[in-house]
Coordinates of C-alpha atoms and ligand atoms in Angstrom, one line a residue:
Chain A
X5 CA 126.4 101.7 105.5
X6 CA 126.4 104.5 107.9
X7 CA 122.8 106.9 108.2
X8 CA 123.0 109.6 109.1
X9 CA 119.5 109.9 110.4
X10 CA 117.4 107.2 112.7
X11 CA 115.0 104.5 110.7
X12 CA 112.2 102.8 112.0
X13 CA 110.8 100.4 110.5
X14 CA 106.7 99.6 111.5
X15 CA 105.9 96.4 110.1
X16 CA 104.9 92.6 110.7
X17 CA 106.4 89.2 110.1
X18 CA 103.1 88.0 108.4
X19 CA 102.6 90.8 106.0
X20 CA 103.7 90.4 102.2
X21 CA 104.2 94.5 101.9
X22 CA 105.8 95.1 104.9
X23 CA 108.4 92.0 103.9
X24 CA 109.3 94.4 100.9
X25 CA 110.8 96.8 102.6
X26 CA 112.5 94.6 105.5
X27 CA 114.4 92.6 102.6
X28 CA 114.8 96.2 100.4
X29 CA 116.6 97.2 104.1
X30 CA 118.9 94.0 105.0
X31 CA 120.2 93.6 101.5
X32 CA 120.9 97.4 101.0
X33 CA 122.8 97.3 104.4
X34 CA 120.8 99.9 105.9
X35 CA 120.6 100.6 109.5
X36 CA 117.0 100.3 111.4
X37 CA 115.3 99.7 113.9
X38 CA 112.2 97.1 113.4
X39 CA 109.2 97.2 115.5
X40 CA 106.4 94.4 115.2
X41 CA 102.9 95.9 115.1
X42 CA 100.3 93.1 115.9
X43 CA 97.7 93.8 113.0
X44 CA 94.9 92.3 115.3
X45 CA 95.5 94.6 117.9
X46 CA 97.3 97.8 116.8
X47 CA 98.8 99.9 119.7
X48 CA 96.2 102.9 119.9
X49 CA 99.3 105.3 118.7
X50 CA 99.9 103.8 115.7
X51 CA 97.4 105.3 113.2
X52 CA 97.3 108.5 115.4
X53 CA 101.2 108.6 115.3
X54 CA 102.7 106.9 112.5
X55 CA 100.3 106.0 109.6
X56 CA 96.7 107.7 109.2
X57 CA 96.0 104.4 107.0
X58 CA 96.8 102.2 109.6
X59 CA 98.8 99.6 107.6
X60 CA 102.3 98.3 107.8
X61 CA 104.8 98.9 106.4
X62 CA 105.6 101.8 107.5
X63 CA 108.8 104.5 107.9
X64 CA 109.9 107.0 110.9
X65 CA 113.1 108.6 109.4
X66 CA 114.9 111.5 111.5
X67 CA 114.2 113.1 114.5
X68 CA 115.8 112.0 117.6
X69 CA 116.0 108.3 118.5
X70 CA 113.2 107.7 120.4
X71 CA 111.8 104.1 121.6
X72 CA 109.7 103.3 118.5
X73 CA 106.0 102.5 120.6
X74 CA 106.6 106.5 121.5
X75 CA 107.3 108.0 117.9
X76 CA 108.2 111.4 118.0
X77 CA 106.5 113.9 116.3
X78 CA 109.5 115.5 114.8
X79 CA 110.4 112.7 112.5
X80 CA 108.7 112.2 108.6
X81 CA 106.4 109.8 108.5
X82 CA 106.3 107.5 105.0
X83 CA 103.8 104.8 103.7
X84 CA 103.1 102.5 100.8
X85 CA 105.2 99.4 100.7
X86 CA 106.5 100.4 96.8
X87 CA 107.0 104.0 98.0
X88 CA 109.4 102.9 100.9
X89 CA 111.5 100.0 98.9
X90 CA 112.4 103.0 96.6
X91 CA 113.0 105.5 99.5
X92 CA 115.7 102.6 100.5
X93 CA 117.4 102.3 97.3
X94 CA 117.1 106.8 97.6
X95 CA 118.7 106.5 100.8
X96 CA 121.5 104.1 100.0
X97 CA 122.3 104.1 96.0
X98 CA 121.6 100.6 95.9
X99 CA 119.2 98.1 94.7
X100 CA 119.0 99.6 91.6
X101 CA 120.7 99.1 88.8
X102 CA 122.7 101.9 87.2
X103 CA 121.2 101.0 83.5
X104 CA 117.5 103.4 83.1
X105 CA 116.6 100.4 80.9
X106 CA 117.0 98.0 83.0
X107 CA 115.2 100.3 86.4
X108 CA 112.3 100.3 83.8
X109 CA 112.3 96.4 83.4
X110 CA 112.0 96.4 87.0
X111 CA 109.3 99.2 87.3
X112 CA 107.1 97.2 85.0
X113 CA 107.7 94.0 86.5
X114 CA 106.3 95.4 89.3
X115 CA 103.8 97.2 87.7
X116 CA 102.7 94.0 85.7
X117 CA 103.0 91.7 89.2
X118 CA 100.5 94.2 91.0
X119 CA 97.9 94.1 88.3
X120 CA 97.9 90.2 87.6
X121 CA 99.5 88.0 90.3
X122 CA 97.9 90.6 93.6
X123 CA 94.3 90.5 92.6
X124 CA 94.6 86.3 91.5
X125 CA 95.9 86.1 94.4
X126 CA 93.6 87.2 96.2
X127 CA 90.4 85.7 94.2
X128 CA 91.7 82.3 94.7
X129 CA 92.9 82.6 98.5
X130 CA 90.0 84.9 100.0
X131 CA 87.2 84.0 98.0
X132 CA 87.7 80.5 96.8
X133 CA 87.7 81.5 92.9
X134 CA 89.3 78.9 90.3
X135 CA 93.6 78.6 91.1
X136 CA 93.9 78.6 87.3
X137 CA 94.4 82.7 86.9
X138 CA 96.7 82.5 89.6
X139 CA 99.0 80.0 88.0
X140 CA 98.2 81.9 84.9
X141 CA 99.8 85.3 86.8
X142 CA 102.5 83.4 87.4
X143 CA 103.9 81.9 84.6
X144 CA 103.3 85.8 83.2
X145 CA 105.6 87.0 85.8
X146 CA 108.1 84.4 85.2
X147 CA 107.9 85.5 81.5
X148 CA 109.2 88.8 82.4
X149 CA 112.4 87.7 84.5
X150 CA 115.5 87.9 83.3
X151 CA 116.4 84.1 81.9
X152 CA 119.0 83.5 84.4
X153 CA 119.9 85.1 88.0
X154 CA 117.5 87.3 89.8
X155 CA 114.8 89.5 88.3
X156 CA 117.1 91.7 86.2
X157 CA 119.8 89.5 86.4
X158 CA 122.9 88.9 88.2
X159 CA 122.4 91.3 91.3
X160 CA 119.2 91.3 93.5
X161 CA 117.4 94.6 93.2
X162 CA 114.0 96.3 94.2
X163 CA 112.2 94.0 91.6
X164 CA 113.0 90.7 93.8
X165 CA 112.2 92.9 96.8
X166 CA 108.8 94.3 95.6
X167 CA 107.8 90.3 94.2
X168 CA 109.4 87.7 96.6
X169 CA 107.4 88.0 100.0
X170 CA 104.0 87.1 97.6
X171 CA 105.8 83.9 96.4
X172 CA 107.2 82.8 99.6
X173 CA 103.9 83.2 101.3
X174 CA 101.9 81.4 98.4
X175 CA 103.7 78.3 98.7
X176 CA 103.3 78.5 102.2
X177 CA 99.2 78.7 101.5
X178 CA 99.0 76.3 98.6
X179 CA 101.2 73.7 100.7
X180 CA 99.0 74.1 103.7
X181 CA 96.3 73.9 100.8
X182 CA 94.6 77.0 103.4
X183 CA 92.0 79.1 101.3
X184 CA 88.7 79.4 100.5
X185 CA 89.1 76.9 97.8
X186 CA 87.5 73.1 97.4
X187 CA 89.8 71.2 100.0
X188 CA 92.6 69.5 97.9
X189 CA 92.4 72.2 95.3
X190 CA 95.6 74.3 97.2
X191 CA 97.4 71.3 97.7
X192 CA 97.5 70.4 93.7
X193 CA 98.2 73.8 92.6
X194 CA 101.5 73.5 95.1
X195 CA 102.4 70.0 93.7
X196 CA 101.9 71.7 90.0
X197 CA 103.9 74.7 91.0
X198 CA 107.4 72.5 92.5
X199 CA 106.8 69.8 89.2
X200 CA 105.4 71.0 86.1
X201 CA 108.3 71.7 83.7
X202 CA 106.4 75.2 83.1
X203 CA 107.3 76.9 85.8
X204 CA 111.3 75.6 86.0
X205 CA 112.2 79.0 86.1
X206 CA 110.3 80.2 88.7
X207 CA 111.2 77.1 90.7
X208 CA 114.8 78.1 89.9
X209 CA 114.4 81.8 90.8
X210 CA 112.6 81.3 94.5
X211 CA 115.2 78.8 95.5
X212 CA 118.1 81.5 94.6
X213 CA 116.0 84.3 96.8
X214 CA 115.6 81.8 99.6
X215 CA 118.9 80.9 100.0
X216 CA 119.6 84.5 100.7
X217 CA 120.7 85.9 104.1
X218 CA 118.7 88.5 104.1
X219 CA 115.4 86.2 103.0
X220 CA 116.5 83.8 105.9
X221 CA 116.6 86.4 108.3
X222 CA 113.3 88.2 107.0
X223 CA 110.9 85.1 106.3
X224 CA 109.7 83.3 109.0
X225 CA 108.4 80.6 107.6
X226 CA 107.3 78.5 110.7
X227 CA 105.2 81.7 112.1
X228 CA 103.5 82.7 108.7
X229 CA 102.4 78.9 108.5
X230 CA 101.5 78.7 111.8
X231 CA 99.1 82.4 111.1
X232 CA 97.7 80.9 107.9
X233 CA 96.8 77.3 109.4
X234 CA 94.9 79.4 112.0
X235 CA 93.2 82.0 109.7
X236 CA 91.9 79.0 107.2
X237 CA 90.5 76.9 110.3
X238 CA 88.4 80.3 111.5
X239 CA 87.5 80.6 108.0
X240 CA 86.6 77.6 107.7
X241 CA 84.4 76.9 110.5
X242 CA 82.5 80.1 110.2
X243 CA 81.7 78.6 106.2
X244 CA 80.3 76.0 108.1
X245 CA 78.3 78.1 110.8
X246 CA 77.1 79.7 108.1
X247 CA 76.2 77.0 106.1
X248 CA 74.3 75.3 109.2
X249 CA 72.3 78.3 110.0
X250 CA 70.3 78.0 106.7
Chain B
X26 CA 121.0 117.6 76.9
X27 CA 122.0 115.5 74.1
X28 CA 121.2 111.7 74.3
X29 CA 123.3 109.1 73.2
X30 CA 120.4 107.1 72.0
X31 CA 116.8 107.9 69.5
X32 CA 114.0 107.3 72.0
X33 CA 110.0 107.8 70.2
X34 CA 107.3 108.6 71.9
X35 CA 103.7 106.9 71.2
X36 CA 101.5 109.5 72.0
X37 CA 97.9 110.5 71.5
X38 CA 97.1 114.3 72.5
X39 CA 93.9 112.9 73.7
X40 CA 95.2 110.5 76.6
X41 CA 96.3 111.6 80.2
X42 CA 98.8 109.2 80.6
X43 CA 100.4 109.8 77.6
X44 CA 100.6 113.7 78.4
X45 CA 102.5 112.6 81.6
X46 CA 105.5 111.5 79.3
X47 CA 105.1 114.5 77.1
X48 CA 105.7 116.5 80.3
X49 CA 108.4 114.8 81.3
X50 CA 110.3 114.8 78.0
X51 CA 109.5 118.1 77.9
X52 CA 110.6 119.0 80.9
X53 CA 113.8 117.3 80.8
X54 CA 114.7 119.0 78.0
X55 CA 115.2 115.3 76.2
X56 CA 115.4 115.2 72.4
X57 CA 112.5 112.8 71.1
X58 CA 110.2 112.0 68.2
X59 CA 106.8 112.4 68.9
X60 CA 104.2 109.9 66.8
X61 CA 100.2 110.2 67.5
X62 CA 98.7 107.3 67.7
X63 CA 94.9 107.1 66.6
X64 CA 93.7 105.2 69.5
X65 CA 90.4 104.9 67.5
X66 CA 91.8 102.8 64.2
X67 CA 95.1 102.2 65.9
X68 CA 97.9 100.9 63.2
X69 CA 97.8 97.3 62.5
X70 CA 101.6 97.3 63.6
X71 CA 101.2 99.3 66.7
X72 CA 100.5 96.1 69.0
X73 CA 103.1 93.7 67.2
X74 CA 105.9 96.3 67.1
X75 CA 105.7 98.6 69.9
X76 CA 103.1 97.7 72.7
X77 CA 101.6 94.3 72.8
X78 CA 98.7 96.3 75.4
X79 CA 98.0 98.6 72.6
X80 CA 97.8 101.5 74.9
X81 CA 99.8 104.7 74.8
X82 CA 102.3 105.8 75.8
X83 CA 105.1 103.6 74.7
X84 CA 108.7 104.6 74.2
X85 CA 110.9 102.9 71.3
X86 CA 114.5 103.3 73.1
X87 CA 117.8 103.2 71.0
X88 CA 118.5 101.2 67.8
X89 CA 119.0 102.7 65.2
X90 CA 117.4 106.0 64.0
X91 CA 114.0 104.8 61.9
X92 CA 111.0 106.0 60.4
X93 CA 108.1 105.9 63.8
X94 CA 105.9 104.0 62.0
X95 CA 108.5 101.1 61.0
X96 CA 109.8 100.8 64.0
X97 CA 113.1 98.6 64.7
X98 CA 113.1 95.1 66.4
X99 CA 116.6 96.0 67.4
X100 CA 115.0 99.3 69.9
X101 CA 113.9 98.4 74.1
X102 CA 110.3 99.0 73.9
X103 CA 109.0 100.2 77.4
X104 CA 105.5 100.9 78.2
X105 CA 103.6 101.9 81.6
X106 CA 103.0 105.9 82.2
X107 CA 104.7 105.9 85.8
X108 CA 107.5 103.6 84.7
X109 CA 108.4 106.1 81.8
X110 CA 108.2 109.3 83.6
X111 CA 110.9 107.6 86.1
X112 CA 112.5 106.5 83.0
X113 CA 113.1 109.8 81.6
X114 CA 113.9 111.1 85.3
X115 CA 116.8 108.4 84.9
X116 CA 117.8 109.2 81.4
X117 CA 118.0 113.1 81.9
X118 CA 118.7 113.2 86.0
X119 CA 116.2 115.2 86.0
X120 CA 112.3 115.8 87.4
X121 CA 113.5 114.5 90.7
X122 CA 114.6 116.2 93.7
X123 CA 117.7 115.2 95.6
X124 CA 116.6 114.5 98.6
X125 CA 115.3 110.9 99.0
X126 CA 112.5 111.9 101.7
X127 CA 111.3 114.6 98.9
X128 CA 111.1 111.6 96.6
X129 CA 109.1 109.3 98.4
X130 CA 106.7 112.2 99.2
X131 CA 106.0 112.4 95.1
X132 CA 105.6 108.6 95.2
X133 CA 103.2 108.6 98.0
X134 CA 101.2 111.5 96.5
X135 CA 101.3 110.0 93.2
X136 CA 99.7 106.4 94.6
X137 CA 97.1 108.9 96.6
X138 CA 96.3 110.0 93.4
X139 CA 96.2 106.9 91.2
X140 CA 94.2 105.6 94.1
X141 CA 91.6 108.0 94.8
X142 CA 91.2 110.6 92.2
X143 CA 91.6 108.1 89.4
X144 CA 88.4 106.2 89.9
X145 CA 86.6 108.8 91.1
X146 CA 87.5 110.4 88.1
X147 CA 85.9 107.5 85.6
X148 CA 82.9 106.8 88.5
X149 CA 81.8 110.8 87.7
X150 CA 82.7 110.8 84.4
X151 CA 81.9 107.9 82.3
X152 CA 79.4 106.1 84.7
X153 CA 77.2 109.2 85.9
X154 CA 77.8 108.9 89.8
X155 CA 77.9 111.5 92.4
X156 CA 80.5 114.6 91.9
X157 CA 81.4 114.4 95.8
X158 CA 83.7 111.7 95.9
X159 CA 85.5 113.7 93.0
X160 CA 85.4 117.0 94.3
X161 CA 86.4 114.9 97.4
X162 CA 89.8 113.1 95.8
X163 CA 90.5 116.6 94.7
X164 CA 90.6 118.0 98.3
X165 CA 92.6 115.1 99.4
X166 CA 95.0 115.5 96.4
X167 CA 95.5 119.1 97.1
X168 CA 96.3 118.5 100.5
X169 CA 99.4 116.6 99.9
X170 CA 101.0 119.7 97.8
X171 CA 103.8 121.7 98.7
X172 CA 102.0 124.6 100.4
X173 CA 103.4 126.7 97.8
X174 CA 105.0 126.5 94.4
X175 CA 104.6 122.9 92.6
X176 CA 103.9 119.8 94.6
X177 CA 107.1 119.1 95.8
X178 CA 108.3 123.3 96.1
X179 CA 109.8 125.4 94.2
X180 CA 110.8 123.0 91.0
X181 CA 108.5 121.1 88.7
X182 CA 109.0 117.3 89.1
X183 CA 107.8 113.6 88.6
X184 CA 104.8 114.2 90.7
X185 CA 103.4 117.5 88.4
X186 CA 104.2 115.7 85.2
X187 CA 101.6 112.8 86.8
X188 CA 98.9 114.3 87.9
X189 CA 98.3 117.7 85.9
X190 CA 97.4 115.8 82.7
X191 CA 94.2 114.5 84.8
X192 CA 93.1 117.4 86.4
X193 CA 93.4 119.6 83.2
X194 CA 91.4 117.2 81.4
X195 CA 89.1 117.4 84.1
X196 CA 88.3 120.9 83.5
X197 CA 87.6 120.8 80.3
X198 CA 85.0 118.1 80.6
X199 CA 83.2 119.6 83.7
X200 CA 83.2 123.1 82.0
X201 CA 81.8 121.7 79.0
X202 CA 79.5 119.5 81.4
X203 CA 80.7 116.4 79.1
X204 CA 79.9 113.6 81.3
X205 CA 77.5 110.1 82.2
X206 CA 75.7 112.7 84.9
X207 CA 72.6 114.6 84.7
X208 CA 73.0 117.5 82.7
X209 CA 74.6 120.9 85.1
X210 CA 76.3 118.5 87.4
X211 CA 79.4 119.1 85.3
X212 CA 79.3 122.9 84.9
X213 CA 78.4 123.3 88.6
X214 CA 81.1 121.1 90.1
X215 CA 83.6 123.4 87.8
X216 CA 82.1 126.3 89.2
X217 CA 82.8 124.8 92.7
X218 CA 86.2 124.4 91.4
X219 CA 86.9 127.5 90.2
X220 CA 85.3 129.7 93.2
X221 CA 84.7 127.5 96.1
X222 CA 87.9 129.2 98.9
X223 CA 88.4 125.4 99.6
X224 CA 90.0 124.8 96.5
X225 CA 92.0 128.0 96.3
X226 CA 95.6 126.1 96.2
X227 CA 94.2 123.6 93.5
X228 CA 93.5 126.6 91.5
X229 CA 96.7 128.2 92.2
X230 CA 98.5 125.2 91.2
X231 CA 96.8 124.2 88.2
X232 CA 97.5 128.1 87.0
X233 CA 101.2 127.7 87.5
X234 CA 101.6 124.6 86.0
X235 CA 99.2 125.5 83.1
X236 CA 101.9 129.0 82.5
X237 CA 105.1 126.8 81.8
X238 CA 106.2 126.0 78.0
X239 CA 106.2 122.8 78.9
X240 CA 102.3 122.4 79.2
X241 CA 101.3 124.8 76.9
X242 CA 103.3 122.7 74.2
X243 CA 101.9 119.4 75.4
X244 CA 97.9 120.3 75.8
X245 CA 96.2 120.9 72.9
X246 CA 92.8 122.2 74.8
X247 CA 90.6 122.9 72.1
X248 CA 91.7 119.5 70.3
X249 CA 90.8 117.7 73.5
X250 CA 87.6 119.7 74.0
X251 CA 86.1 119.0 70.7
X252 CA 86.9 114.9 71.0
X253 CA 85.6 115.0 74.5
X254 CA 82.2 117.2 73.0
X255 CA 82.0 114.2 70.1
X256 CA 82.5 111.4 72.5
X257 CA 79.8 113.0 75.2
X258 CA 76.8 113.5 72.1
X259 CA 77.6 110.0 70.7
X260 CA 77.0 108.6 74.3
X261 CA 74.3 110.5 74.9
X262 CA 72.5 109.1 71.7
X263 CA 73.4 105.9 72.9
X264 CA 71.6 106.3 76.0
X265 CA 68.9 107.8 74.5
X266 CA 68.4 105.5 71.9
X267 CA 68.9 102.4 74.7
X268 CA 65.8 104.3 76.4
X269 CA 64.0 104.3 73.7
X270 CA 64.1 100.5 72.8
X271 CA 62.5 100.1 75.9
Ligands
CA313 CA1 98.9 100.7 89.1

């Protein structure tokens, strides 16, 4: 597909939202630009410049083509990780389906992801609260999937776009049993997750995004471990500063 | 515009997000049935049949052409405020602009929104704190606006149908100083509102929105005012009578 305006994409390989909009971008076959922004150390332009808010993802679209570290003024500026995975499917008539039905199936699956599997997910990763609700999130989201094919069925849309990166990164977590969680507790959940006949179609579903190009090319697996394994020892060993200093 | 299918809204003239569809249907000049829903002795068959939340709004989408309150199996039952307003902006083509980057700017507003004014909104309201964060929200809200016209320019979209239903409501409960605050907090912040020069394209706004058909059919004011009045003196009686066990 040919823009006819520049894209630039702010975002970072760790980062569930920003994965959104790189996978909403590959499989609708726009053109763009990607720029990594290291979320430890921001370049000192980038809230300034690009996003008041601070967060990836986010979108530079028009203008003149500029290097992205010196954004020009001139181009629109657009946040929210939702926001921008519909601006994609605006931009190039894909990713949606053509049935108003069916867009709201996906709207609500997104909707329903945000309210149940988001904050479990963060309870049980962050702050160590029972992995229960989180498997509980997700068996609800499977139960809103289409039976067979992708979230709305046969083609990949902004449903699987707006829903994957959490997934992918999850199992990375839970594997890595890295959380806040009772050692061994992570490790479990992952083991319940790839053998429990209960979530077969979830299994199912995350094996057909994964063996996607544009998954292969967006996930990196290896780095995002590699992050995690990090983040949980830190974590881990300020628990236990903490604990000693009492 | 003639639809090829019944839709039926679930409505209650009461609810904000329910008036967001009304607006929308309205707007898009899309044939419907409207059915209130007591949200205060709810029909048993509401959550079975229609919405298994038991919120409004909920559409009841094609099947055949039935009585609302013996609603078909054999209709696509959709639920979720945002997801129906793009729902009807998908039936009708309508409510959106063209241009994607016009789009994503409704989007973005419309998370601002749901993000700040939204719980500042039930903070002030319902749980008696501070009118600055509110009066606040509102300010940041009203700085996303088109400059001139409706929020996205010249043509009512999406992005009106979401948010005016709020800020109405809003009025009519600080004017009536209905609210968990200590009694004037409500009638001053309206003042503020309605004279303050900082809020002088809030008020500008809400006027032109408030003089379409559209609005004028879909907000019953003195309906809402008198169950907000009633809801207000109940909880006041409550907290009084709370005080007084003590
Ligand atoms: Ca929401």
């Amino acid at each position: 597909l040919e823009m006819t305006e520049q894209l630039t994409l702010y975002t970072a390989k760790i980062c569930p939202y920003a994965h959104r909009v790189e996978l909403a971008l590959e499989e609708a076959g726009v053109d763009y630009t990607r720029f990594e922004i290291d979320l430890e150390n921001k370049p000192e332009w980038y809230a300034p410049e690009v996003n008041p808010a601070s967060k990836v993802p986010a979108i530079a679209y028009g203008g003149p083509k500029v290097a992205p570290d010196h954004p020009s003024p001139d181009s629109t500026k657009i946040a929210e990780s939702l926001v921008l995975v519909e601006f994609v499917a605006d931009l190039s008539g894909k990713l949606r389906p053509a049935d108003p039905v069916l867009r709201a199936k996906g709207r609500f699956l997104i909707d329903a992801f945000s309210n149940t599997f988001a904050p479990a997910f963060g309870a049980t990763i962050i702050r160590g609260e029972p992995v229960e609700p989180l498997l509980a999130a997700i068996e609800k989201v499977q139960g809103l999937l289409s039976p067979e094919g992708y979230a709305l069925g046969p083609e990949f849309t902004f449903a699987d776009a707006a829903i994957v990166p959490f997934f992918a990164r999850l199992e990375v977590l839970l594997k890595g049993d890295y959380g806040a969680y009772e050692e061994g507790t992570g490790a479990k959940a992952y083991e319940t997750l790839q053998s429990d006949p209960k979530f077969a179609r979830y299994r199912k579903y995350l094996a057909d995004v994964r063996a996607r190009d544009s998954f292969q090319k967006t996930f990196h697996e290896e780095y995002v471990r590699e992050k995690f394994a990090t983040r949980h020892a830190n974590a881990r060993a300020a628990r236990k500063a903490a604990q000693g200093s009492h």
